[in-house]
mmCIF file with all atom_site columns, C-alpha atoms in Angstrom:
data_model
loop_
_atom_site.group_PDB
_atom_site.id
_atom_site.type_symbol
_atom_site.label_atom_id
_atom_site.label_alt_id
_atom_site.label_comp_id
_atom_site.label_asym_id
_atom_site.label_entity_id
_atom_site.label_seq_id
_atom_site.pdbx_PDB_ins_code
_atom_site.Cartn_x
_atom_site.Cartn_y
_atom_site.Cartn_z
_atom_site.occupancy
_atom_site.B_iso_or_equiv
_atom_site.pdbx_formal_charge
_atom_site.auth_seq_id
_atom_site.auth_comp_id
_atom_site.auth_asym_id
_atom_site.auth_atom_id
_atom_site.pdbx_PDB_model_num
ATOM 1   C CA . MET N 1 1   ? 0.000   0.000  0.000   1.00 57.00 ? 6   MET N CA 1
ATOM 2   C CA . VAL N 1 2   ? 1.169   3.511  -0.729  1.00 61.00 ? 7   VAL N CA 1
ATOM 3   C CA . LYS N 1 3   ? 1.885   5.704  2.276   1.00 65.00 ? 8   LYS N CA 1
ATOM 4   C CA . LEU N 1 4   ? 2.328   9.435  1.725   1.00 64.00 ? 9   LEU N CA 1
ATOM 5   C CA . ASN N 1 5   ? 3.336   11.317 4.846   1.00 69.00 ? 10  ASN N CA 1
ATOM 6   C CA . LYS N 1 6   ? 4.975   14.238 3.140   1.00 67.00 ? 11  LYS N CA 1
ATOM 7   C CA . ILE N 1 7   ? 3.784   15.623 -0.192  1.00 68.00 ? 12  ILE N CA 1
ATOM 8   C CA . TYR N 1 8   ? 6.886   17.552 -1.185  1.00 67.00 ? 13  TYR N CA 1
ATOM 9   C CA . THR N 1 9   ? 10.293  15.880 -1.091  1.00 69.00 ? 14  THR N CA 1
ATOM 10  C CA . ARG N 1 10  ? 12.424  18.373 -3.046  1.00 69.00 ? 15  ARG N CA 1
ATOM 11  C CA . THR N 1 11  ? 13.997  15.428 -4.896  1.00 58.00 ? 16  THR N CA 1
ATOM 12  C CA . GLY N 1 12  ? 12.410  16.590 -8.148  1.00 64.00 ? 17  GLY N CA 1
ATOM 13  C CA . ASP N 1 13  ? 13.785  20.088 -7.930  1.00 61.00 ? 18  ASP N CA 1
ATOM 14  C CA . ASP N 1 14  ? 16.547  19.075 -10.326 1.00 64.00 ? 19  ASP N CA 1
ATOM 15  C CA . GLY N 1 15  ? 14.005  18.202 -13.036 1.00 73.00 ? 20  GLY N CA 1
ATOM 16  C CA . THR N 1 16  ? 14.020  14.462 -12.408 1.00 63.00 ? 21  THR N CA 1
ATOM 17  C CA . THR N 1 17  ? 11.507  12.038 -10.961 1.00 67.00 ? 22  THR N CA 1
ATOM 18  C CA . ALA N 1 18  ? 11.843  8.550  -9.510  1.00 62.00 ? 23  ALA N CA 1
ATOM 19  C CA . LEU N 1 19  ? 10.493  5.457  -11.216 1.00 65.00 ? 24  LEU N CA 1
ATOM 20  C CA . ALA N 1 20  ? 8.720   2.935  -9.000  1.00 70.00 ? 25  ALA N CA 1
ATOM 21  C CA . ALA N 1 21  ? 11.445  0.328  -9.556  1.00 75.00 ? 26  ALA N CA 1
ATOM 22  C CA . GLY N 1 22  ? 14.196  2.801  -8.747  1.00 69.00 ? 27  GLY N CA 1
ATOM 23  C CA . GLY N 1 23  ? 16.277  5.038  -10.912 1.00 72.00 ? 28  GLY N CA 1
ATOM 24  C CA . ARG N 1 24  ? 15.493  8.564  -11.926 1.00 64.00 ? 29  ARG N CA 1
ATOM 25  C CA . ARG N 1 25  ? 14.369  10.040 -15.220 1.00 60.00 ? 30  ARG N CA 1
ATOM 26  C CA . MET N 1 26  ? 14.004  13.567 -16.489 1.00 51.00 ? 31  MET N CA 1
ATOM 27  C CA . LYS N 1 27  ? 10.462  14.853 -16.096 1.00 63.00 ? 32  LYS N CA 1
ATOM 28  C CA . PHE N 1 28  ? 10.201  15.195 -19.885 1.00 67.00 ? 33  PHE N CA 1
ATOM 29  C CA . ASP N 1 29  ? 11.320  11.574 -20.427 1.00 84.00 ? 34  ASP N CA 1
ATOM 30  C CA . PRO N 1 30  ? 8.966   9.645  -22.757 1.00 89.00 ? 35  PRO N CA 1
ATOM 31  C CA . ARG N 1 31  ? 8.069   7.160  -20.002 1.00 89.00 ? 36  ARG N CA 1
ATOM 32  C CA . VAL N 1 32  ? 7.204   9.926  -17.560 1.00 89.00 ? 37  VAL N CA 1
ATOM 33  C CA . ASP N 1 33  ? 5.280   11.736 -20.307 1.00 94.00 ? 38  ASP N CA 1
ATOM 34  C CA . ALA N 1 34  ? 3.297   8.554  -21.019 1.00 96.00 ? 39  ALA N CA 1
ATOM 35  C CA . TYR N 1 35  ? 2.231   7.852  -17.445 1.00 92.00 ? 40  TYR N CA 1
ATOM 36  C CA . GLY N 1 36  ? 1.708   11.564 -16.789 1.00 95.00 ? 41  GLY N CA 1
ATOM 37  C CA . THR N 1 37  ? -0.731  11.697 -19.702 1.00 97.00 ? 42  THR N CA 1
ATOM 38  C CA . VAL N 1 38  ? -2.504  8.602  -18.347 1.00 98.00 ? 43  VAL N CA 1
ATOM 39  C CA . ASP N 1 39  ? -2.924  10.592 -15.125 1.00 97.00 ? 44  ASP N CA 1
ATOM 40  C CA . GLU N 1 40  ? -4.306  13.520 -17.144 1.00 98.00 ? 45  GLU N CA 1
ATOM 41  C CA . ALA N 1 41  ? -6.832  11.211 -18.830 1.00 98.00 ? 46  ALA N CA 1
ATOM 42  C CA . ASN N 1 42  ? -7.814  9.936  -15.393 1.00 98.00 ? 47  ASN N CA 1
ATOM 43  C CA . ALA N 1 43  ? -8.426  13.502 -14.192 1.00 98.00 ? 48  ALA N CA 1
ATOM 44  C CA . CYS N 1 44  ? -10.593 14.165 -17.255 1.00 98.00 ? 49  CYS N CA 1
ATOM 45  C CA . ILE N 1 45  ? -12.639 11.059 -16.469 1.00 98.00 ? 50  ILE N CA 1
ATOM 46  C CA . GLY N 1 46  ? -13.038 12.373 -12.931 1.00 98.00 ? 51  GLY N CA 1
ATOM 47  C CA . MET N 1 47  ? -14.426 15.631 -14.336 1.00 98.00 ? 52  MET N CA 1
ATOM 48  C CA . ALA N 1 48  ? -16.773 13.705 -16.638 1.00 98.00 ? 53  ALA N CA 1
ATOM 49  C CA . ARG N 1 49  ? -18.046 11.721 -13.662 1.00 97.00 ? 54  ARG N CA 1
ATOM 50  C CA . LEU N 1 50  ? -19.406 14.938 -12.170 1.00 97.00 ? 55  LEU N CA 1
ATOM 51  C CA . HIS N 1 51  ? -22.000 14.647 -14.955 1.00 95.00 ? 56  HIS N CA 1
ATOM 52  C CA . THR N 1 52  ? -22.554 10.881 -14.845 1.00 94.00 ? 57  THR N CA 1
ATOM 53  C CA . ALA N 1 53  ? -22.864 10.261 -11.093 1.00 91.00 ? 58  ALA N CA 1
ATOM 54  C CA . GLY N 1 54  ? -26.542 11.190 -10.867 1.00 86.00 ? 59  GLY N CA 1
ATOM 55  C CA . GLY N 1 55  ? -28.388 9.676  -13.791 1.00 90.00 ? 60  GLY N CA 1
ATOM 56  C CA . TYR N 1 56  ? -26.021 7.035  -15.152 1.00 95.00 ? 61  TYR N CA 1
ATOM 57  C CA . ALA N 1 57  ? -25.182 4.702  -12.252 1.00 94.00 ? 62  ALA N CA 1
ATOM 58  C CA . GLU N 1 58  ? -24.007 1.763  -14.381 1.00 96.00 ? 63  GLU N CA 1
ATOM 59  C CA . LEU N 1 59  ? -21.809 3.967  -16.580 1.00 97.00 ? 64  LEU N CA 1
ATOM 60  C CA . ASP N 1 60  ? -20.455 5.806  -13.547 1.00 97.00 ? 65  ASP N CA 1
ATOM 61  C CA . ALA N 1 61  ? -19.454 2.481  -11.965 1.00 97.00 ? 66  ALA N CA 1
ATOM 62  C CA . MET N 1 62  ? -17.604 1.573  -15.185 1.00 98.00 ? 67  MET N CA 1
ATOM 63  C CA . LEU N 1 63  ? -15.785 4.909  -15.145 1.00 98.00 ? 68  LEU N CA 1
ATOM 64  C CA . SER N 1 64  ? -14.883 4.425  -11.492 1.00 98.00 ? 69  SER N CA 1
ATOM 65  C CA . ARG N 1 65  ? -13.309 1.040  -12.281 1.00 98.00 ? 70  ARG N CA 1
ATOM 66  C CA . ILE N 1 66  ? -11.405 2.587  -15.182 1.00 98.00 ? 71  ILE N CA 1
ATOM 67  C CA . GLN N 1 67  ? -10.046 5.344  -12.953 1.00 98.00 ? 72  GLN N CA 1
ATOM 68  C CA . ASN N 1 68  ? -8.678  2.743  -10.547 1.00 98.00 ? 73  ASN N CA 1
ATOM 69  C CA . ASP N 1 69  ? -7.249  0.688  -13.430 1.00 98.00 ? 74  ASP N CA 1
ATOM 70  C CA . LEU N 1 70  ? -5.531  3.780  -14.822 1.00 98.00 ? 75  LEU N CA 1
ATOM 71  C CA . PHE N 1 71  ? -3.587  4.071  -11.569 1.00 96.00 ? 76  PHE N CA 1
ATOM 72  C CA . ASP N 1 72  ? -2.601  0.408  -12.048 1.00 96.00 ? 77  ASP N CA 1
ATOM 73  C CA . LEU N 1 73  ? -1.555  1.264  -15.607 1.00 98.00 ? 78  LEU N CA 1
ATOM 74  C CA . GLY N 1 74  ? 0.518   4.217  -14.418 1.00 96.00 ? 79  GLY N CA 1
ATOM 75  C CA . ALA N 1 75  ? 2.244   1.949  -11.894 1.00 94.00 ? 80  ALA N CA 1
ATOM 76  C CA . ASP N 1 76  ? 2.894   -0.560 -14.687 1.00 96.00 ? 81  ASP N CA 1
ATOM 77  C CA . LEU N 1 77  ? 4.524   2.126  -16.835 1.00 96.00 ? 82  LEU N CA 1
ATOM 78  C CA . ALA N 1 78  ? 6.498   3.491  -13.877 1.00 92.00 ? 83  ALA N CA 1
ATOM 79  C CA . THR N 1 79  ? 7.958   0.021  -13.257 1.00 90.00 ? 84  THR N CA 1
ATOM 80  C CA . PRO N 1 80  ? 9.611   -1.062 -16.511 1.00 87.00 ? 85  PRO N CA 1
ATOM 81  C CA . ASP N 1 81  ? 10.362  -4.775 -16.743 1.00 84.00 ? 86  ASP N CA 1
ATOM 82  C CA . LEU N 1 82  ? 14.145  -4.923 -16.962 1.00 79.00 ? 87  LEU N CA 1
ATOM 83  C CA . GLY N 1 83  ? 14.322  -8.632 -16.152 1.00 79.00 ? 88  GLY N CA 1
ATOM 84  C CA . GLU N 1 84  ? 15.602  -7.914 -12.659 1.00 80.00 ? 89  GLU N CA 1
ATOM 85  C CA . ASP N 1 85  ? 14.225  -9.243 -9.388  1.00 80.00 ? 90  ASP N CA 1
ATOM 86  C CA . LEU N 1 86  ? 12.603  -6.282 -7.644  1.00 80.00 ? 91  LEU N CA 1
ATOM 87  C CA . GLY N 1 87  ? 11.866  -8.196 -4.454  1.00 82.00 ? 92  GLY N CA 1
ATOM 88  C CA . TYR N 1 88  ? 8.129   -7.782 -5.064  1.00 85.00 ? 93  TYR N CA 1
ATOM 89  C CA . GLU N 1 89  ? 5.586   -8.508 -7.766  1.00 88.00 ? 94  GLU N CA 1
ATOM 90  C CA . PRO N 1 90  ? 5.120   -5.299 -9.778  1.00 87.00 ? 95  PRO N CA 1
ATOM 91  C CA . LEU N 1 91  ? 1.591   -4.238 -10.626 1.00 92.00 ? 96  LEU N CA 1
ATOM 92  C CA . ARG N 1 92  ? 0.781   -5.019 -14.264 1.00 96.00 ? 97  ARG N CA 1
ATOM 93  C CA . ILE N 1 93  ? -2.295  -4.538 -16.430 1.00 97.00 ? 98  ILE N CA 1
ATOM 94  C CA . VAL N 1 94  ? -3.635  -8.005 -17.285 1.00 97.00 ? 99  VAL N CA 1
ATOM 95  C CA . HIS N 1 95  ? -5.752  -9.260 -20.172 1.00 97.00 ? 100 HIS N CA 1
ATOM 96  C CA . HIS N 1 96  ? -8.791  -9.729 -17.892 1.00 98.00 ? 101 HIS N CA 1
ATOM 97  C CA . GLN N 1 97  ? -8.949  -5.951 -17.432 1.00 98.00 ? 102 GLN N CA 1
ATOM 98  C CA . VAL N 1 98  ? -9.002  -5.471 -21.218 1.00 98.00 ? 103 VAL N CA 1
ATOM 99  C CA . GLU N 1 99  ? -11.749 -8.093 -21.569 1.00 98.00 ? 104 GLU N CA 1
ATOM 100 C CA . ARG N 1 100 ? -13.873 -6.413 -18.893 1.00 98.00 ? 105 ARG N CA 1
ATOM 101 C CA . ILE N 1 101 ? -13.766 -3.107 -20.763 1.00 98.00 ? 106 ILE N CA 1
ATOM 102 C CA . GLU N 1 102 ? -14.753 -4.907 -23.963 1.00 98.00 ? 107 GLU N CA 1
ATOM 103 C CA . ARG N 1 103 ? -17.805 -6.359 -22.174 1.00 98.00 ? 108 ARG N CA 1
ATOM 104 C CA . ASP N 1 104 ? -18.640 -2.874 -20.859 1.00 98.00 ? 109 ASP N CA 1
ATOM 105 C CA . ILE N 1 105 ? -18.358 -1.381 -24.357 1.00 98.00 ? 110 ILE N CA 1
ATOM 106 C CA . ASP N 1 106 ? -20.633 -4.085 -25.765 1.00 97.00 ? 111 ASP N CA 1
ATOM 107 C CA . ALA N 1 107 ? -23.196 -3.475 -23.018 1.00 97.00 ? 112 ALA N CA 1
ATOM 108 C CA . LEU N 1 108 ? -23.208 0.292  -23.615 1.00 97.00 ? 113 LEU N CA 1
ATOM 109 C CA . ASN N 1 109 ? -23.245 -0.046 -27.397 1.00 96.00 ? 114 ASN N CA 1
ATOM 110 C CA . ALA N 1 110 ? -26.221 -2.461 -27.458 1.00 95.00 ? 115 ALA N CA 1
ATOM 111 C CA . ALA N 1 111 ? -28.809 0.338  -27.272 1.00 90.00 ? 116 ALA N CA 1
ATOM 112 C CA . LEU N 1 112 ? -27.139 2.612  -29.841 1.00 94.00 ? 117 LEU N CA 1
ATOM 113 C CA . GLN N 1 113 ? -28.038 2.944  -33.489 1.00 90.00 ? 118 GLN N CA 1
ATOM 114 C CA . PRO N 1 114 ? -25.141 2.539  -35.939 1.00 89.00 ? 119 PRO N CA 1
ATOM 115 C CA . LEU N 1 115 ? -23.465 5.784  -36.945 1.00 88.00 ? 120 LEU N CA 1
ATOM 116 C CA . LYS N 1 116 ? -23.828 7.240  -40.427 1.00 87.00 ? 121 LYS N CA 1
ATOM 117 C CA . SER N 1 117 ? -21.320 10.057 -39.855 1.00 90.00 ? 122 SER N CA 1
ATOM 118 C CA . PHE N 1 118 ? -18.530 10.996 -37.472 1.00 95.00 ? 123 PHE N CA 1
ATOM 119 C CA . VAL N 1 119 ? -19.632 12.573 -34.197 1.00 95.00 ? 124 VAL N CA 1
ATOM 120 C CA . LEU N 1 120 ? -18.483 16.057 -33.226 1.00 94.00 ? 125 LEU N CA 1
ATOM 121 C CA . PRO N 1 121 ? -17.566 16.398 -29.556 1.00 95.00 ? 126 PRO N CA 1
ATOM 122 C CA . GLY N 1 122 ? -20.524 17.989 -27.816 1.00 94.00 ? 127 GLY N CA 1
ATOM 123 C CA . GLY N 1 123 ? -24.207 17.553 -27.275 1.00 93.00 ? 128 GLY N CA 1
ATOM 124 C CA . SER N 1 124 ? -24.698 17.373 -23.526 1.00 95.00 ? 129 SER N CA 1
ATOM 125 C CA . PRO N 1 125 ? -22.162 18.572 -20.924 1.00 96.00 ? 130 PRO N CA 1
ATOM 126 C CA . ALA N 1 126 ? -21.560 14.930 -19.953 1.00 96.00 ? 131 ALA N CA 1
ATOM 127 C CA . ALA N 1 127 ? -20.862 13.958 -23.566 1.00 97.00 ? 132 ALA N CA 1
ATOM 128 C CA . ALA N 1 128 ? -18.505 16.894 -24.087 1.00 97.00 ? 133 ALA N CA 1
ATOM 129 C CA . ALA N 1 129 ? -16.565 15.938 -20.937 1.00 98.00 ? 134 ALA N CA 1
ATOM 130 C CA . LEU N 1 130 ? -16.383 12.288 -22.036 1.00 98.00 ? 135 LEU N CA 1
ATOM 131 C CA . HIS N 1 131 ? -15.135 13.323 -25.486 1.00 98.00 ? 136 HIS N CA 1
ATOM 132 C CA . LEU N 1 132 ? -12.408 15.428 -23.864 1.00 98.00 ? 137 LEU N CA 1
ATOM 133 C CA . ALA N 1 133 ? -11.391 12.444 -21.716 1.00 98.00 ? 138 ALA N CA 1
ATOM 134 C CA . ARG N 1 134 ? -11.402 10.285 -24.866 1.00 98.00 ? 139 ARG N CA 1
ATOM 135 C CA . THR N 1 135 ? -9.003  12.588 -26.709 1.00 98.00 ? 140 THR N CA 1
ATOM 136 C CA . VAL N 1 136 ? -6.599  12.702 -23.775 1.00 98.00 ? 141 VAL N CA 1
ATOM 137 C CA . ALA N 1 137 ? -6.779  8.903  -23.468 1.00 98.00 ? 142 ALA N CA 1
ATOM 138 C CA . ARG N 1 138 ? -5.920  8.641  -27.202 1.00 98.00 ? 143 ARG N CA 1
ATOM 139 C CA . ARG N 1 139 ? -2.910  10.910 -26.659 1.00 98.00 ? 144 ARG N CA 1
ATOM 140 C CA . ALA N 1 140 ? -1.804  8.720  -23.743 1.00 98.00 ? 145 ALA N CA 1
ATOM 141 C CA . GLU N 1 141 ? -2.160  5.673  -25.989 1.00 98.00 ? 146 GLU N CA 1
ATOM 142 C CA . ARG N 1 142 ? -0.020  7.290  -28.699 1.00 98.00 ? 147 ARG N CA 1
ATOM 143 C CA . LEU N 1 143 ? 2.682   8.114  -26.148 1.00 98.00 ? 148 LEU N CA 1
ATOM 144 C CA . ILE N 1 144 ? 2.664   4.558  -24.783 1.00 98.00 ? 149 ILE N CA 1
ATOM 145 C CA . VAL N 1 145 ? 2.988   3.152  -28.312 1.00 98.00 ? 150 VAL N CA 1
ATOM 146 C CA . GLU N 1 146 ? 5.841   5.561  -29.006 1.00 97.00 ? 151 GLU N CA 1
ATOM 147 C CA . LEU N 1 147 ? 7.529   4.462  -25.770 1.00 97.00 ? 152 LEU N CA 1
ATOM 148 C CA . ALA N 1 148 ? 7.084   0.797  -26.727 1.00 97.00 ? 153 ALA N CA 1
ATOM 149 C CA . GLU N 1 149 ? 8.813   1.484  -30.051 1.00 97.00 ? 154 GLU N CA 1
ATOM 150 C CA . THR N 1 150 ? 11.774  3.215  -28.394 1.00 96.00 ? 155 THR N CA 1
ATOM 151 C CA . PRO N 1 151 ? 14.910  1.048  -28.375 1.00 96.00 ? 156 PRO N CA 1
ATOM 152 C CA . GLY N 1 152 ? 15.766  -0.110 -24.850 1.00 93.00 ? 157 GLY N CA 1
ATOM 153 C CA . GLU N 1 153 ? 12.323  0.619  -23.407 1.00 94.00 ? 158 GLU N CA 1
ATOM 154 C CA . HIS N 1 154 ? 10.039  -2.170 -22.214 1.00 94.00 ? 159 HIS N CA 1
ATOM 155 C CA . VAL N 1 155 ? 6.254   -1.777 -22.193 1.00 97.00 ? 160 VAL N CA 1
ATOM 156 C CA . ASN N 1 156 ? 3.632   -4.332 -21.197 1.00 97.00 ? 161 ASN N CA 1
ATOM 157 C CA . PRO N 1 157 ? 1.538   -4.798 -24.391 1.00 97.00 ? 162 PRO N CA 1
ATOM 158 C CA . GLU N 1 158 ? -1.644  -4.998 -22.293 1.00 98.00 ? 163 GLU N CA 1
ATOM 159 C CA . THR N 1 159 ? -1.199  -1.310 -21.404 1.00 98.00 ? 164 THR N CA 1
ATOM 160 C CA . ILE N 1 160 ? -1.583  -0.403 -25.085 1.00 98.00 ? 165 ILE N CA 1
ATOM 161 C CA . ARG N 1 161 ? -4.629  -2.632 -25.492 1.00 98.00 ? 166 ARG N CA 1
ATOM 162 C CA . TYR N 1 162 ? -6.176  -1.231 -22.312 1.00 98.00 ? 167 TYR N CA 1
ATOM 163 C CA . MET N 1 163 ? -5.725  2.417  -23.329 1.00 98.00 ? 168 MET N CA 1
ATOM 164 C CA . ASN N 1 164 ? -7.160  1.656  -26.769 1.00 98.00 ? 169 ASN N CA 1
ATOM 165 C CA . ARG N 1 165 ? -10.295 0.168  -25.153 1.00 98.00 ? 170 ARG N CA 1
ATOM 166 C CA . VAL N 1 166 ? -10.610 3.070  -22.698 1.00 98.00 ? 171 VAL N CA 1
ATOM 167 C CA . SER N 1 167 ? -10.831 5.489  -25.608 1.00 98.00 ? 172 SER N CA 1
ATOM 168 C CA . ASP N 1 168 ? -13.436 3.300  -27.302 1.00 98.00 ? 173 ASP N CA 1
ATOM 169 C CA . LEU N 1 169 ? -15.515 3.088  -24.136 1.00 98.00 ? 174 LEU N CA 1
ATOM 170 C CA . LEU N 1 170 ? -15.399 6.847  -23.634 1.00 98.00 ? 175 LEU N CA 1
ATOM 171 C CA . PHE N 1 171 ? -16.647 7.378  -27.205 1.00 98.00 ? 176 PHE N CA 1
ATOM 172 C CA . VAL N 1 172 ? -19.560 4.979  -26.714 1.00 98.00 ? 177 VAL N CA 1
ATOM 173 C CA . ALA N 1 173 ? -20.272 6.477  -23.277 1.00 98.00 ? 178 ALA N CA 1
ATOM 174 C CA . ALA N 1 174 ? -20.501 9.963  -24.819 1.00 98.00 ? 179 ALA N CA 1
ATOM 175 C CA . ARG N 1 175 ? -23.144 8.644  -27.220 1.00 97.00 ? 180 ARG N CA 1
ATOM 176 C CA . VAL N 1 176 ? -25.047 6.991  -24.346 1.00 97.00 ? 181 VAL N CA 1
ATOM 177 C CA . VAL N 1 177 ? -25.271 10.240 -22.368 1.00 97.00 ? 182 VAL N CA 1
ATOM 178 C CA . ASN N 1 178 ? -26.349 12.029 -25.559 1.00 96.00 ? 183 ASN N CA 1
ATOM 179 C CA . ASP N 1 179 ? -29.751 10.352 -25.291 1.00 94.00 ? 184 ASP N CA 1
ATOM 180 C CA . ASN N 1 180 ? -28.380 7.092  -26.717 1.00 94.00 ? 185 ASN N CA 1
ATOM 181 C CA . GLY N 1 181 ? -27.048 8.946  -29.745 1.00 93.00 ? 186 GLY N CA 1
ATOM 182 C CA . ALA N 1 182 ? -30.208 10.920 -30.513 1.00 92.00 ? 187 ALA N CA 1
ATOM 183 C CA . ALA N 1 183 ? -28.529 14.151 -29.360 1.00 94.00 ? 188 ALA N CA 1
ATOM 184 C CA . ASP N 1 184 ? -25.185 13.448 -31.054 1.00 94.00 ? 189 ASP N CA 1
ATOM 185 C CA . VAL N 1 185 ? -23.817 16.330 -33.097 1.00 92.00 ? 190 VAL N CA 1
ATOM 186 C CA . LEU N 1 186 ? -22.897 14.818 -36.450 1.00 93.00 ? 191 LEU N CA 1
ATOM 187 C CA . TRP N 1 187 ? -20.170 15.986 -38.793 1.00 93.00 ? 192 TRP N CA 1
ATOM 188 C CA . VAL N 1 188 ? -21.472 17.300 -42.105 1.00 93.00 ? 193 VAL N CA 1
ATOM 189 C CA . PRO N 1 189 ? -18.530 17.148 -44.538 1.00 93.00 ? 194 PRO N CA 1
ATOM 190 C CA . GLY N 1 190 ? -17.994 20.457 -46.345 1.00 94.00 ? 195 GLY N CA 1
ATOM 191 C CA . ALA N 1 191 ? -20.992 22.111 -44.672 1.00 92.00 ? 196 ALA N CA 1
ATOM 192 C CA . ASN N 1 192 ? -19.286 25.502 -44.361 1.00 94.00 ? 197 ASN N CA 1
ATOM 193 C CA . ARG N 1 193 ? -17.600 25.816 -47.728 1.00 93.00 ? 198 ARG N CA 1
#
C-alpha cells in the first residue's frame, strides 16, 4: 500500500523524478510523459463523472473502475520490466482488465443505433466531458505506443490494449449520455464551404 506522509520531497527540484522500480528520469522523459498523460486522462474522467454520477449509475461504476485501473496502468509504466528481481511482484495490467472493458463497451453499445457520420464532440455537458477524456486517453495511448517502439524501453503490451479500449468506451459512453445517440452532433462534410 502507498503511504504518503509528506507531499513535497524536493527530490524533483533538479528536473528528475523517480520510477517505482528505482532510478530517476528527467520529467520530460517519454516514459514519464506517457504515465503523466494517463494521469491527465484519469483527471478528465473524474471531471466527466461529475456529470454521470446522478443519472447514469451503471456507466459511472464503469468509469470508477477505469479510474482505478488507470492508476494500475501508471504503476505498470512506472515500473519497466528490466528482467531484474525487484523483491516484489510489480503491478501489471492483465488481459482480464481489457476483456472487462470490452464487455462494458458491448453493453453500452447495445442500445445505440449505428453511426452514419462521425460525431463532433458535444451535445450534452456529460458527452462533451467524455469526449475530452477520450481525446486525452488517445494521446496517452499514442505516447505509450511511441515508448514501446523506443529502443531499450520495455512496455507491457496490455497497457496499449487497455488504453485503446478506454478510448473506445469513452466514445460509446458519450453517445449513451447524448440520449443514446439521438442528441449526437454529427459531422457534415464540407458544410461551411
